[in-house]
Amino acid sequence: MTNEVSIIGAGIAGFTLALSLHTQGIPCAVYEARAEPQNIGGAVMLSPNSLRLFDDMGIYEDLKRLGYSFDTLYFRDLAGDLKETYPFGSVEKYGYSGLRVYRYQLIHLLLKKVNAAEISIYFNHKFSHVVSETAETVTWQLIDGTEKTSSLLTGADGIHSRVRKFMYPTLSPKFTGLAGITAAVPTANLKLPTPDYKMPVTIMSPSHGAFVIAPQKPDGSEVLIGKQKRMPELSREGWEQLYTDKASTAAFLREDAELFGNIAVSVTSDIPHDGINIWPFYVIPELDSWYSGKRRVLLVGDAAHAIPPSSGQGISQAVEDVVMLSMLLRKGRGDERDLKWWQDFRQARLQQILLLNARVDQRRLPKIPGDTEGEDAKQGFDLDWLYGMDAVKEVEKYVAGS
Ligand SMILES: Cc1cc2nc3c(=O)[nH]c(=O)nc-3n(C[C@H](O)[C@H](O)[C@H](O)COP(=O)(O)OP(=O)(O)OC[C@H]3O[C@@H](n4cnc5c(N)ncnc54)[C@H](O)[C@@H]3O)c2cc1C
């Protein structure tokens, strides 16, 4: 079919794009390289700006039942004193609390909706390259040589996007020099300093960085524990090897635990190896354009703007991208101004998030020579701009003014 939108990647960006296009009455199909949706990492954090959009998609109530709701992250020093709080949600202010939910649960809820909407998904279909684009269509190939023609091709194929190669053949993601190492541990193992000790908590050491403990599962019966590590880049095989070397990643989590107090010692005393994850932080530089010359090839989610995780916005930003894009494809002027407005709006927001990430990292990373304390640590976080933004209303405003 040529009049449909082809979506490459059945991740969160790909599935939410499919659902949003369907809502707008735009036919689409999803092509995924793997045999089934990817199940990486453990639980992910979702904030009100994306939960609002998941609510519109009809999956919020189910998500809430599966996840752990919370409103605030607590930053403490080594003495246990509360230094700062970081808002992550509020029913009163934004309509939603923050939520930690397993990624596979989110993906499966989305998949159920995509199936219910009878949107075609082709697993084991790996995109290879774009053959050509005209003003109306784009022709592209799968790696088995099958050629397809669609009205639009959307790269929702993640940070190592092959679709992006059509516009940026030589661009590669850059390693930030940091990796997050996390594990899932039963909450029962924890020795809390006080019975009413509040979590998620980040315990900060100026010399050793931070130790994070964040409850998950609806009853909080499990916690994620995590530390960030400065390290050199490894090859793909090197990362894979580190991922499988659970003894060494568990040892890294245990290292200097006593410095972070009894709570860290207790939670690292018995780390189940099957819940250990490693997440090397890669980014891609700001792209000049998220769409090709004839506007038949578009990028969304991590393919367009992979950002470090410090503010927990990777997924939420991908969902904002696709909801806004789908509305514009249906309701916009139908020329380049729509895509330009969309990209400018999205990139301005991502810039703000990168600044926010830097502020969070200041608190979480060990100091290196040259780091200064700065006034920033005293300012606190006002995140109304982040959680209060209503993607649907912003597009409606743009359309009304156009
Ligand atoms: C360990 C870990 C923990 C994270 N935790 C959080 C968190 O707590 N909160 C948060 O907001 N974000 C988190 N993130 C970031 C978040 O996962 C990403 O921002 C988000 O998944 C981006 O979604 P995406 O759909 O753009 O890309 P992806 O999730 O990478 O999906 C891309 C899909 O495209 C498929 N694909 C790739 N190439 C091809 C091809 N050639 N042909 C067909 N299909 C292809 C892949 O198989 C995959 O299914 C985490 C990331 C990791 C790795």
PDB file of C-alpha atoms and ligand atoms in Angstrom, residues 8-14 31-34 37-38 40-46 100 103 125-128 156-162 277-279 300-303 309 312-316 318, ligand 1:
ATOM      1  CA  ILE A   8      10.395   1.133  11.546  1.00  0.00           C
ATOM      2  CA  GLY A   9      10.751  -0.195  15.104  1.00  0.00           C
ATOM      3  CA  ALA A  10       8.256  -1.722  17.525  1.00  0.00           C
ATOM      4  CA  GLY A  11       9.603   0.078  20.592  1.00  0.00           C
ATOM      5  CA  ILE A  12       7.723   2.625  22.649  1.00  0.00           C
ATOM      6  CA  ALA A  13       8.064   5.336  19.981  1.00  0.00           C
ATOM      7  CA  GLY A  14       6.946   2.958  17.207  1.00  0.00           C
ATOM      8  CA  TYR A  31       8.146  -3.266  10.896  1.00  0.00           C
ATOM      9  CA  GLU A  32      10.354  -4.713  13.627  1.00  0.00           C
ATOM     10  CA  ALA A  33      13.731  -6.432  13.212  1.00  0.00           C
ATOM     11  CA  ARG A  34      13.255  -8.758  16.169  1.00  0.00           C
ATOM     12  CA  PRO A  37       9.282  -6.687  21.238  1.00  0.00           C
ATOM     13  CA  GLN A  38      12.637  -6.072  22.901  1.00  0.00           C
ATOM     14  CA  ILE A  40      15.612  -4.578  27.896  1.00  0.00           C
ATOM     15  CA  GLY A  41      16.210  -3.063  31.286  1.00  0.00           C
ATOM     16  CA  GLY A  42      13.992  -3.252  34.284  1.00  0.00           C
ATOM     17  CA  ALA A  43      11.420  -0.717  35.371  1.00  0.00           C
ATOM     18  CA  VAL A  44      11.260   2.714  33.746  1.00  0.00           C
ATOM     19  CA  MET A  45      10.112   6.053  35.124  1.00  0.00           C
ATOM     20  CA  LEU A  46       7.172   7.841  33.550  1.00  0.00           C
ATOM     21  CA  ARG A 100       7.798   3.201  37.858  1.00  0.00           C
ATOM     22  CA  ARG A 103       9.236  -1.734  30.398  1.00  0.00           C
ATOM     23  CA  HIS A 125      11.323  -7.570   9.240  1.00  0.00           C
ATOM     24  CA  LYS A 126      14.596  -5.655   9.422  1.00  0.00           C
ATOM     25  CA  PHE A 127      14.800  -2.348   7.581  1.00  0.00           C
ATOM     26  CA  SER A 128      17.874  -2.000   5.376  1.00  0.00           C
ATOM     27  CA  ALA A 156      11.407   4.797  15.379  1.00  0.00           C
ATOM     28  CA  ASP A 157      14.362   2.433  15.347  1.00  0.00           C
ATOM     29  CA  GLY A 158      16.237   3.724  18.372  1.00  0.00           C
ATOM     30  CA  ILE A 159      19.598   5.295  19.041  1.00  0.00           C
ATOM     31  CA  HIS A 160      21.467   3.197  16.423  1.00  0.00           C
ATOM     32  CA  SER A 161      18.820   4.027  13.783  1.00  0.00           C
ATOM     33  CA  ARG A 162      19.386   2.739  10.275  1.00  0.00           C
ATOM     34  CA  ASN A 277      21.509  -4.298  34.179  1.00  0.00           C
ATOM     35  CA  ILE A 278      24.086  -2.094  32.601  1.00  0.00           C
ATOM     36  CA  TRP A 279      23.153   0.976  30.607  1.00  0.00           C
ATOM     37  CA  VAL A 300      11.202  10.156  16.174  1.00  0.00           C
ATOM     38  CA  GLY A 301      12.212   9.043  19.677  1.00  0.00           C
ATOM     39  CA  ASP A 302      15.794   7.963  20.342  1.00  0.00           C
ATOM     40  CA  ALA A 303      16.524   7.885  16.583  1.00  0.00           C
ATOM     41  CA  PRO A 309      18.763   9.378  31.520  1.00  0.00           C
ATOM     42  CA  GLY A 312      14.082  10.060  33.364  1.00  0.00           C
ATOM     43  CA  GLN A 313      12.631  11.647  30.216  1.00  0.00           C
ATOM     44  CA  GLY A 314      13.686   9.298  27.359  1.00  0.00           C
ATOM     45  CA  ILE A 315      10.336   7.587  26.982  1.00  0.00           C
ATOM     46  CA  SER A 316       8.229  10.603  27.842  1.00  0.00           C
ATOM     47  CA  ALA A 318       9.471   9.934  22.530  1.00  0.00           C
TER      48      ALA A 318
HETATM   49  C1  LIG B   1      18.550   0.024  30.501  1.00  0.00           C
HETATM   50  C2  LIG B   1      17.726   1.222  30.088  1.00  0.00           C
HETATM   51  C3  LIG B   1      16.899   1.844  31.028  1.00  0.00           C
HETATM   52  C4  LIG B   1      16.135   2.981  30.669  1.00  0.00           C
HETATM   53  N1  LIG B   1      15.345   3.577  31.615  1.00  0.00           N
HETATM   54  C5  LIG B   1      14.558   4.623  31.268  1.00  0.00           C
HETATM   55  C6  LIG B   1      13.662   5.239  32.206  1.00  0.00           C
HETATM   56  O1  LIG B   1      13.595   4.875  33.378  1.00  0.00           O
HETATM   57  N2  LIG B   1      12.860   6.257  31.782  1.00  0.00           N
HETATM   58  C7  LIG B   1      12.918   6.705  30.485  1.00  0.00           C
HETATM   59  O2  LIG B   1      12.161   7.619  30.133  1.00  0.00           O
HETATM   60  N3  LIG B   1      13.771   6.184  29.590  1.00  0.00           N
HETATM   61  C8  LIG B   1      14.583   5.145  29.939  1.00  0.00           C
HETATM   62  N4  LIG B   1      15.434   4.614  29.022  1.00  0.00           N
HETATM   63  C9  LIG B   1      15.508   5.237  27.689  1.00  0.00           C
HETATM   64  C10 LIG B   1      14.384   4.726  26.872  1.00  0.00           C
HETATM   65  O3  LIG B   1      14.434   3.319  26.874  1.00  0.00           O
HETATM   66  C11 LIG B   1      14.469   5.243  25.446  1.00  0.00           C
HETATM   67  O4  LIG B   1      14.514   6.656  25.453  1.00  0.00           O
HETATM   68  C12 LIG B   1      13.220   4.790  24.702  1.00  0.00           C
HETATM   69  O5  LIG B   1      13.101   3.389  24.782  1.00  0.00           O
HETATM   70  C13 LIG B   1      13.290   5.191  23.248  1.00  0.00           C
HETATM   71  O6  LIG B   1      12.298   4.495  22.558  1.00  0.00           O
HETATM   72  P1  LIG B   1      12.395   4.251  21.006  1.00  0.00           P
HETATM   73  O7  LIG B   1      11.147   3.527  20.671  1.00  0.00           O
HETATM   74  O8  LIG B   1      12.746   5.531  20.338  1.00  0.00           O
HETATM   75  O9  LIG B   1      13.665   3.296  20.781  1.00  0.00           O
HETATM   76  P2  LIG B   1      13.910   1.800  21.231  1.00  0.00           P
HETATM   77  O10 LIG B   1      13.255   1.497  22.525  1.00  0.00           O
HETATM   78  O11 LIG B   1      15.381   1.589  21.129  1.00  0.00           O
HETATM   79  O12 LIG B   1      13.171   0.920  20.106  1.00  0.00           O
HETATM   80  C14 LIG B   1      13.701   0.785  18.808  1.00  0.00           C
HETATM   81  C15 LIG B   1      13.092  -0.455  18.158  1.00  0.00           C
HETATM   82  O13 LIG B   1      13.502  -0.485  16.791  1.00  0.00           O
HETATM   83  C16 LIG B   1      13.921  -1.787  16.468  1.00  0.00           C
HETATM   84  N5  LIG B   1      14.862  -1.698  15.335  1.00  0.00           N
HETATM   85  C17 LIG B   1      16.130  -1.228  15.369  1.00  0.00           C
HETATM   86  N6  LIG B   1      16.688  -1.279  14.149  1.00  0.00           N
HETATM   87  C18 LIG B   1      15.745  -1.788  13.316  1.00  0.00           C
HETATM   88  C19 LIG B   1      15.705  -2.082  11.928  1.00  0.00           C
HETATM   89  N7  LIG B   1      16.776  -1.882  11.140  1.00  0.00           N
HETATM   90  N8  LIG B   1      14.572  -2.582  11.392  1.00  0.00           N
HETATM   91  C20 LIG B   1      13.470  -2.801  12.170  1.00  0.00           C
HETATM   92  N9  LIG B   1      13.453  -2.560  13.499  1.00  0.00           N
HETATM   93  C21 LIG B   1      14.571  -2.050  14.068  1.00  0.00           C
HETATM   94  C22 LIG B   1      14.544  -2.314  17.750  1.00  0.00           C
HETATM   95  O14 LIG B   1      14.611  -3.742  17.749  1.00  0.00           O
HETATM   96  C23 LIG B   1      13.571  -1.763  18.786  1.00  0.00           C
HETATM   97  O15 LIG B   1      12.471  -2.614  18.992  1.00  0.00           O
HETATM   98  C24 LIG B   1      16.206   3.489  29.347  1.00  0.00           C
HETATM   99  C25 LIG B   1      17.048   2.863  28.393  1.00  0.00           C
HETATM  100  C26 LIG B   1      17.799   1.730  28.752  1.00  0.00           C
HETATM  101  C27 LIG B   1      18.691   1.079  27.701  1.00  0.00           C
END
